Amino acid sequence: MSTFGTLFRVTTYGESHCASVGCIVDGVPPGLKLTAADIQVQLSRRRPGQSNLTTPRNEKDLVLIQSGVEHDHTLGTPIGLLVKNEDQRPHDYTETDLYPRPSHADYTYLTKYGIKASSGGGRSSARETIGRVAAGAIADLYLQQIHGITIVAFVSSVGKISIPSTTVSSTKEDDDHIDDVLNPEYIELLTTVTREKVDEDVTRCPHAGTREAMKARIIRAKEANDSIGGTVTCVIRGLPGGLGEPVFDKFHAKLAHAMLSIPATKAFEIGSGFAGTQVPGSRHNDPFVLKENGGLATSTNWSGGVQGGITNGEDVYFKVGFKSPATISRPQETAQYDGTPGTLAARGRHDPCVVPRAVPIVESMAALVVMDQLMIQNARRATAALLPPVTSLPPTMVLPPGNK
């Protein structure tokens, strides 16, 4: 479906070559100061044509607020956001009249609906993500202003080139000597990285020792009329504990849902992820320590800020894997819709690697998850606060006095 969220709900619309794309955002709190410029920042980070590493499609992606805002303040009613498609070239897709693009959604959309958009990727195009990013920018603005929550994503790998993150793995059966899942430098990066630092380079990789190699790898794929994949890592800082709805809507389950709904995604891991499977529990567990305010924190954070599907107040960090873009101009042996063998060399303007432009998309989907989960938890607490205090419970059922 095209709607995401429970209390903070976003419905996106549009295809790659239609008149416009956009969304309806429902559940935005009334009274939030909001202008088109607040939304445009993230849309401009997502737009095509930013560098020689992206598609040359020339779209300004300027957002128009259609409803729900007056005198630069939200009304609490649905907000309509519209972005015009201005640089469509349907004639670039005549080959796909005969051929379904390998590993693209052409064939599967036809099998599902019995009809599809005549050119471009239709709803499976990354143009659809404009609505997500616009809605996410509103959530992001509220989260920063009201709760001090920051969300930063960055490119962590392109092809086989990665920011050094894990400790040296062992192939020996006796691997109990491994001290940490992630190296200290990478943990420091997760703690301190900012969007400004990420945007210093067109790769959106904040690691100086890695980004030049990433850039060269993307250009090599582009010059070969090919493509390459990569990963985007995201960290959410300042989250309160208590977000997430076990058992089926756990916080990390909602994050995974959000991330894997983004076009071209193939993988998701949170916290130590798959690397955590190589470390004994005695090294992987996050011990609790007392905070200055009397509450609990953890001395390590291999859990990625989520335990039992509920946030624990630590930073949430996760990684999303994006496949190599399916549409390439390099000739591929494949078959037409009727099964006739042939060669497809797709035309059109496409990213040789999507991860630099995927960074604000990942941030925006994370913001939508956090906003929705925060509103759900706040509604629960506000409703519970109307009940008389319960003072007769045994100590094992409640937090001790002073713990926050």
Coordinates of C-alpha atoms in Angstrom, one line a residue:
M1 CA 0.0 0.0 0.0
S2 CA 1.0 3.6 -0.3
T3 CA 0.4 4.7 3.3
F4 CA 2.9 4.4 6.2
G5 CA 2.3 5.2 9.9
T6 CA -0.3 4.9 12.6
L7 CA -0.8 8.3 14.2
F8 CA 1.7 10.2 12.0
R9 CA 0.5 8.9 8.6
V10 CA 2.0 9.6 5.2
T11 CA 0.4 8.6 1.8
T12 CA 2.6 9.1 -1.2
Y13 CA 1.5 9.4 -4.8
G14 CA 2.9 9.7 -8.3
E15 CA 5.0 7.9 -10.9
S16 CA 8.4 8.7 -12.5
H17 CA 6.9 10.4 -15.6
C18 CA 3.6 11.8 -14.4
A19 CA 2.8 15.5 -13.9
S20 CA 3.8 15.5 -10.2
V21 CA 4.8 13.5 -7.2
G22 CA 4.1 14.2 -3.5
C23 CA 2.2 13.2 -0.4
I24 CA -0.5 13.8 2.1
V25 CA 0.8 14.0 5.7
D26 CA -1.8 13.5 8.4
G27 CA -1.3 13.8 12.1
V28 CA 1.1 16.7 12.2
P29 CA 0.7 18.5 15.5
P30 CA -1.0 21.9 15.1
G31 CA 1.1 25.0 15.8
L32 CA 4.4 23.8 14.3
K33 CA 6.2 26.6 12.5
L34 CA 6.7 25.3 9.0
T35 CA 7.7 26.8 5.6
A36 CA 8.5 25.2 2.3
A37 CA 12.2 26.1 2.9
D38 CA 12.2 23.7 6.0
I39 CA 11.1 20.9 3.7
Q40 CA 13.3 21.9 0.7
V41 CA 16.6 21.2 2.5
Q42 CA 16.2 17.5 2.5
L43 CA 14.6 17.4 -1.0
S44 CA 17.6 19.3 -2.4
R45 CA 19.9 16.7 -0.8
R46 CA 17.9 14.0 -2.5
R47 CA 17.4 15.6 -5.9
P48 CA 19.1 14.2 -9.1
G49 CA 22.0 15.9 -10.9
Q50 CA 24.0 16.8 -7.8
S51 CA 27.3 15.6 -9.2
N52 CA 28.9 13.3 -11.8
L53 CA 28.2 10.4 -9.4
T54 CA 24.4 10.7 -9.9
T55 CA 21.8 10.6 -12.7
P56 CA 22.0 13.7 -14.9
R57 CA 18.1 14.0 -14.9
N58 CA 17.6 17.7 -14.2
E59 CA 14.8 18.2 -11.6
K60 CA 14.6 21.2 -9.3
D61 CA 12.3 19.2 -7.0
L62 CA 10.8 22.4 -5.5
V63 CA 8.1 21.6 -3.0
L64 CA 4.7 23.4 -3.0
I65 CA 2.6 23.3 0.2
Q66 CA -1.0 22.8 -0.9
S67 CA -2.8 22.6 2.4
G68 CA -2.6 22.3 6.2
V69 CA -0.4 25.4 6.7
E70 CA -1.3 29.0 7.1
H71 CA 0.9 31.9 8.1
D72 CA 3.8 29.5 8.3
H73 CA 2.1 27.4 11.0
T74 CA 0.5 23.9 10.8
L75 CA -3.2 23.7 11.3
G76 CA -3.3 20.1 12.5
T77 CA -5.1 19.1 9.3
P78 CA -3.7 17.1 6.4
I79 CA -0.7 18.7 4.7
G80 CA -0.6 18.3 1.0
L81 CA 2.9 18.5 -0.6
L82 CA 3.5 18.6 -4.4
V83 CA 6.7 18.5 -6.5
K84 CA 6.4 18.8 -10.3
N85 CA 8.1 16.4 -12.6
E86 CA 9.7 18.7 -15.2
D87 CA 12.4 16.7 -17.0
Q88 CA 10.7 13.5 -18.2
R89 CA 11.9 11.7 -21.3
P90 CA 9.5 8.9 -22.0
H91 CA 11.1 8.3 -25.4
D92 CA 14.2 6.9 -23.6
Y93 CA 12.2 3.8 -22.7
T94 CA 11.0 2.4 -26.0
E95 CA 13.2 -0.7 -25.5
T96 CA 11.2 -1.6 -22.4
D97 CA 8.0 -1.9 -24.5
L98 CA 9.4 -5.3 -25.5
Y99 CA 11.8 -6.2 -22.7
P100 CA 11.2 -6.3 -18.9
R101 CA 14.4 -4.9 -17.4
P102 CA 16.4 -7.6 -15.5
S103 CA 16.0 -7.3 -11.7
H104 CA 13.7 -4.3 -12.2
A105 CA 10.0 -4.2 -11.2
D106 CA 8.6 -4.0 -14.8
Y107 CA 7.6 -7.7 -14.9
T108 CA 6.4 -8.0 -11.3
Y109 CA 4.2 -4.9 -11.6
L110 CA 2.6 -6.5 -14.6
T111 CA 2.0 -9.8 -12.9
K112 CA 0.4 -8.0 -10.0
Y113 CA -1.8 -5.4 -11.6
G114 CA -2.0 -6.6 -15.2
I115 CA -1.0 -3.0 -16.3
K116 CA 1.9 -0.7 -15.6
A117 CA 3.2 2.8 -16.3
S118 CA 4.2 3.1 -20.0
S119 CA 7.7 4.5 -19.3
G120 CA 10.1 4.8 -16.5
G121 CA 9.7 2.8 -13.3
G122 CA 6.2 4.0 -12.4
R123 CA 5.6 3.6 -8.7
S124 CA 8.8 1.6 -8.3
S125 CA 10.9 4.6 -9.4
A126 CA 12.9 6.4 -6.8
R127 CA 10.9 9.5 -7.8
E128 CA 8.3 8.1 -5.4
T129 CA 10.6 8.8 -2.5
I130 CA 10.1 12.5 -2.9
G131 CA 6.9 12.3 -0.9
R132 CA 8.7 10.3 1.9
V133 CA 11.5 12.8 2.1
A134 CA 9.1 15.8 2.2
A135 CA 7.0 14.2 5.0
G136 CA 10.1 13.1 6.8
A137 CA 11.5 16.6 6.8
I138 CA 8.4 17.7 8.8
A139 CA 8.8 14.9 11.3
D140 CA 12.5 15.7 11.5
L141 CA 11.9 19.4 12.2
Y142 CA 9.5 18.5 15.1
L143 CA 11.8 15.9 16.6
Q144 CA 14.8 18.3 16.6
Q145 CA 12.9 21.3 18.0
I146 CA 10.8 19.6 20.6
H147 CA 12.8 16.6 21.7
G148 CA 16.4 17.3 20.6
I149 CA 16.5 14.1 18.5
T150 CA 19.0 14.1 15.7
I151 CA 19.1 11.7 12.8
V152 CA 22.2 11.4 10.6
A153 CA 22.9 8.9 7.8
F154 CA 26.0 8.5 5.7
V155 CA 27.5 6.2 3.1
S156 CA 29.4 3.4 4.8
S157 CA 30.3 1.3 1.8
V158 CA 30.3 1.2 -2.0
G159 CA 30.9 -2.2 -3.5
K160 CA 33.7 -3.8 -1.5
I161 CA 35.0 -0.5 -0.3
S162 CA 33.9 0.2 3.3
I163 CA 34.6 2.5 6.2
P164 CA 36.6 0.3 8.6
S165 CA 34.1 -0.7 11.3
T166 CA 34.5 -4.2 12.6
T167 CA 37.4 -5.7 14.6
V168 CA 39.4 -8.4 12.9
S169 CA 37.3 -11.6 12.7
S170 CA 38.7 -15.0 13.6
T171 CA 38.3 -18.2 11.7
K172 CA 39.3 -20.2 14.8
E173 CA 36.8 -22.1 16.9
D174 CA 38.3 -20.6 20.0
D175 CA 37.3 -16.9 19.3
D176 CA 36.4 -15.8 22.8
H177 CA 39.4 -13.4 22.7
I178 CA 37.5 -10.9 20.5
D179 CA 37.0 -7.8 22.6
D180 CA 34.7 -5.6 20.6
V181 CA 32.2 -6.0 17.8
L182 CA 32.9 -2.6 16.3
N183 CA 36.2 -0.7 16.5
P184 CA 36.5 2.4 18.7
E185 CA 37.0 4.7 15.7
Y186 CA 33.8 3.7 14.2
I187 CA 31.9 4.0 17.5
E188 CA 33.3 7.6 17.7
L189 CA 32.1 8.3 14.2
L190 CA 28.6 7.2 15.1
T191 CA 28.7 9.4 18.2
T192 CA 29.9 12.6 16.5
V193 CA 29.0 12.6 12.8
T194 CA 26.8 15.4 11.6
R195 CA 24.9 16.1 8.3
E196 CA 27.3 19.0 7.6
K197 CA 30.3 16.6 7.8
V198 CA 28.5 14.0 5.6
D199 CA 27.7 16.7 3.0
E200 CA 31.3 17.8 2.7
D201 CA 31.9 15.3 -0.1
V202 CA 29.7 14.2 -3.0
T203 CA 30.0 10.6 -1.9
R204 CA 28.3 11.5 1.4
C205 CA 31.0 9.4 3.2
P206 CA 32.4 11.2 6.2
H207 CA 35.6 9.1 6.3
A208 CA 38.4 10.9 4.5
G209 CA 40.4 7.7 4.1
T210 CA 37.6 5.9 2.3
R211 CA 35.6 8.3 0.2
E212 CA 38.1 8.8 -2.7
A213 CA 38.2 5.1 -3.3
M214 CA 34.4 5.1 -3.2
K215 CA 34.3 7.9 -5.7
A216 CA 36.6 6.1 -8.1
R217 CA 34.6 2.9 -7.8
I218 CA 31.3 4.7 -8.8
I219 CA 33.0 6.4 -11.7
R220 CA 34.4 3.1 -12.9
A221 CA 31.0 1.6 -12.9
K222 CA 29.6 4.6 -14.7
E223 CA 32.2 4.5 -17.4
A224 CA 31.6 0.8 -17.9
N225 CA 27.8 1.5 -18.4
D226 CA 27.3 -0.5 -15.3
S227 CA 26.3 0.1 -11.7
I228 CA 27.4 -0.7 -8.1
G229 CA 25.7 -1.0 -4.8
G230 CA 26.5 0.0 -1.3
T231 CA 25.3 0.6 2.3
V232 CA 24.0 3.6 4.2
T233 CA 24.5 3.7 8.0
C234 CA 22.2 5.8 10.2
V235 CA 22.3 6.9 13.8
I236 CA 19.5 8.3 15.8
R237 CA 20.6 10.3 18.9
G238 CA 18.6 11.7 21.8
L239 CA 15.8 9.1 21.7
P240 CA 13.9 8.5 25.0
G241 CA 13.5 5.0 26.3
G242 CA 10.1 3.2 25.9
L243 CA 9.5 3.5 22.1
G244 CA 8.3 0.5 20.3
E245 CA 5.2 -1.7 20.4
P246 CA 5.9 -5.4 21.1
V247 CA 5.5 -7.9 19.8
F248 CA 4.8 -7.3 16.1
D249 CA 5.6 -3.6 16.0
K250 CA 8.9 -3.6 17.8
F251 CA 11.0 -0.5 17.2
H252 CA 13.6 -2.2 15.1
A253 CA 10.9 -4.1 13.2
K254 CA 9.3 -0.8 12.2
L255 CA 12.7 0.6 11.2
A256 CA 13.3 -2.5 9.1
H257 CA 9.8 -2.1 7.5
A258 CA 10.5 1.5 6.7
M259 CA 14.0 0.9 5.3
L260 CA 13.1 -2.2 3.2
S261 CA 10.3 -0.3 1.6
I262 CA 12.8 2.1 0.0
P263 CA 13.5 1.2 -3.6
A264 CA 16.6 -1.0 -4.3
T265 CA 17.1 -2.0 -0.6
K266 CA 18.2 -5.6 0.0
A267 CA 19.4 -5.8 3.6
F268 CA 18.9 -4.3 7.1
E269 CA 20.9 -4.8 10.3
I270 CA 20.7 -2.9 13.7
G271 CA 23.4 -2.5 16.3
S272 CA 26.2 -5.0 16.0
G273 CA 24.1 -6.8 13.3
F274 CA 25.6 -9.9 11.7
A275 CA 29.0 -9.1 13.3
G276 CA 27.4 -9.6 16.7
T277 CA 26.8 -13.3 15.9
Q278 CA 30.5 -13.9 16.0
V279 CA 31.0 -12.7 19.5
P280 CA 30.2 -14.6 22.8
G281 CA 27.3 -13.3 24.9
S282 CA 29.8 -12.5 27.7
R283 CA 31.4 -9.9 25.3
H284 CA 28.3 -8.8 23.5
N285 CA 26.0 -8.0 26.4
D286 CA 25.6 -4.4 27.3
P287 CA 26.1 -3.9 31.1
F288 CA 24.1 -1.3 32.9
V289 CA 25.6 1.7 34.7
L290 CA 24.1 4.5 36.8
K291 CA 23.6 7.8 35.2
E292 CA 24.0 11.2 36.9
N293 CA 20.2 11.7 36.9
G294 CA 19.7 8.4 38.8
G295 CA 18.6 6.4 35.8
L296 CA 20.3 3.6 34.0
A297 CA 22.5 3.6 30.9
T298 CA 24.7 0.9 29.3
S299 CA 28.4 1.0 29.2
T300 CA 28.4 -0.4 25.7
N301 CA 25.8 -0.3 22.9
W302 CA 26.1 -3.4 20.8
S303 CA 22.2 -3.7 21.0
G304 CA 22.0 -0.5 18.9
G305 CA 19.7 1.2 21.4
V306 CA 16.9 -1.4 21.3
Q307 CA 16.3 -4.3 23.7
G308 CA 13.1 -6.4 23.5
G309 CA 11.9 -4.3 20.7
I310 CA 11.9 -1.1 22.9
T311 CA 14.3 1.8 22.9
N312 CA 16.5 2.0 26.0
G313 CA 17.6 5.6 25.7
E314 CA 20.9 4.8 24.0
D315 CA 21.7 5.8 20.4
V316 CA 20.0 3.7 17.8
Y317 CA 22.2 2.8 14.8
F318 CA 21.5 0.6 11.9
K319 CA 22.7 -0.2 8.3
V320 CA 20.8 -0.5 5.1
G321 CA 22.0 -2.4 2.0
F322 CA 21.2 -1.1 -1.5
K323 CA 21.7 -3.3 -4.5
S324 CA 23.4 -2.1 -7.7
P325 CA 20.8 -0.2 -9.8
A326 CA 19.0 -2.5 -12.2
T327 CA 18.8 -0.2 -15.1
I328 CA 22.1 -0.1 -17.0
S329 CA 23.0 0.7 -20.6
R330 CA 25.5 -2.2 -20.8
P331 CA 24.0 -4.8 -23.1
Q332 CA 22.4 -7.8 -21.3
E333 CA 21.3 -11.1 -22.7
T334 CA 17.7 -11.5 -21.6
A335 CA 14.2 -12.2 -22.9
Q336 CA 11.3 -10.2 -24.2
Y337 CA 7.9 -10.4 -22.5
D338 CA 6.9 -13.1 -25.0
G339 CA 10.0 -15.1 -24.2
T340 CA 12.0 -14.3 -27.3
P341 CA 15.7 -14.2 -26.4
G342 CA 17.4 -10.9 -27.1
T343 CA 19.8 -8.2 -26.0
L344 CA 18.7 -5.2 -23.9
A345 CA 20.8 -2.1 -23.6
A346 CA 18.6 0.3 -21.6
R347 CA 18.7 4.0 -22.3
G348 CA 17.6 6.7 -19.9
R349 CA 19.3 8.6 -17.1
H350 CA 20.1 6.6 -14.1
D351 CA 22.3 6.6 -11.0
P352 CA 25.4 4.4 -11.3
C353 CA 25.1 4.1 -7.5
V354 CA 22.1 5.1 -5.4
V355 CA 23.7 5.4 -2.0
P356 CA 24.8 9.0 -2.1
R357 CA 21.3 10.2 -2.8
A358 CA 19.7 7.5 -0.5
V359 CA 21.2 9.2 2.6
P360 CA 18.3 11.7 3.1
I361 CA 15.7 9.0 2.2
V362 CA 17.0 6.8 5.0
E363 CA 17.0 9.8 7.4
S364 CA 13.5 10.7 6.4
M365 CA 12.1 7.2 6.8
A366 CA 13.8 7.0 10.2
A367 CA 12.2 10.3 11.2
L368 CA 8.7 9.0 10.2
V369 CA 9.2 5.9 12.4
V370 CA 10.4 7.9 15.4
M371 CA 7.7 10.4 15.1
D372 CA 4.9 7.8 14.9
Q373 CA 6.3 5.7 17.7
L374 CA 6.8 8.8 19.9
M375 CA 3.2 9.9 19.3
I376 CA 1.9 6.4 20.2
Q377 CA 3.9 6.3 23.4
N378 CA 2.9 9.9 24.4
A379 CA -0.8 8.9 23.8
R380 CA -0.4 5.9 26.1
R381 CA 1.2 7.9 28.8
A382 CA -1.3 10.7 28.6
T383 CA -4.1 8.3 28.9
A384 CA -2.5 6.4 31.8
A385 CA -1.9 9.7 33.6
L386 CA -5.6 10.1 34.0
L387 CA -5.8 7.0 36.2
P388 CA -5.3 7.2 40.0
P389 CA -1.8 6.3 41.1
V390 CA -1.1 2.7 41.9
T391 CA 0.9 2.4 45.1
S392 CA 0.3 -1.3 46.1
L393 CA 2.5 -3.1 43.6
P394 CA 5.5 -5.2 44.6
P395 CA 9.0 -3.8 43.9
T396 CA 9.6 -6.3 41.1
M397 CA 6.8 -4.6 39.0
V398 CA 8.0 -1.0 39.0
L399 CA 11.1 1.1 38.6
P400 CA 12.6 2.2 41.9
P401 CA 12.0 5.8 43.0
G402 CA 14.4 8.2 41.3
N403 CA 15.0 6.0 38.3
K404 CA 14.2 7.8 35.0

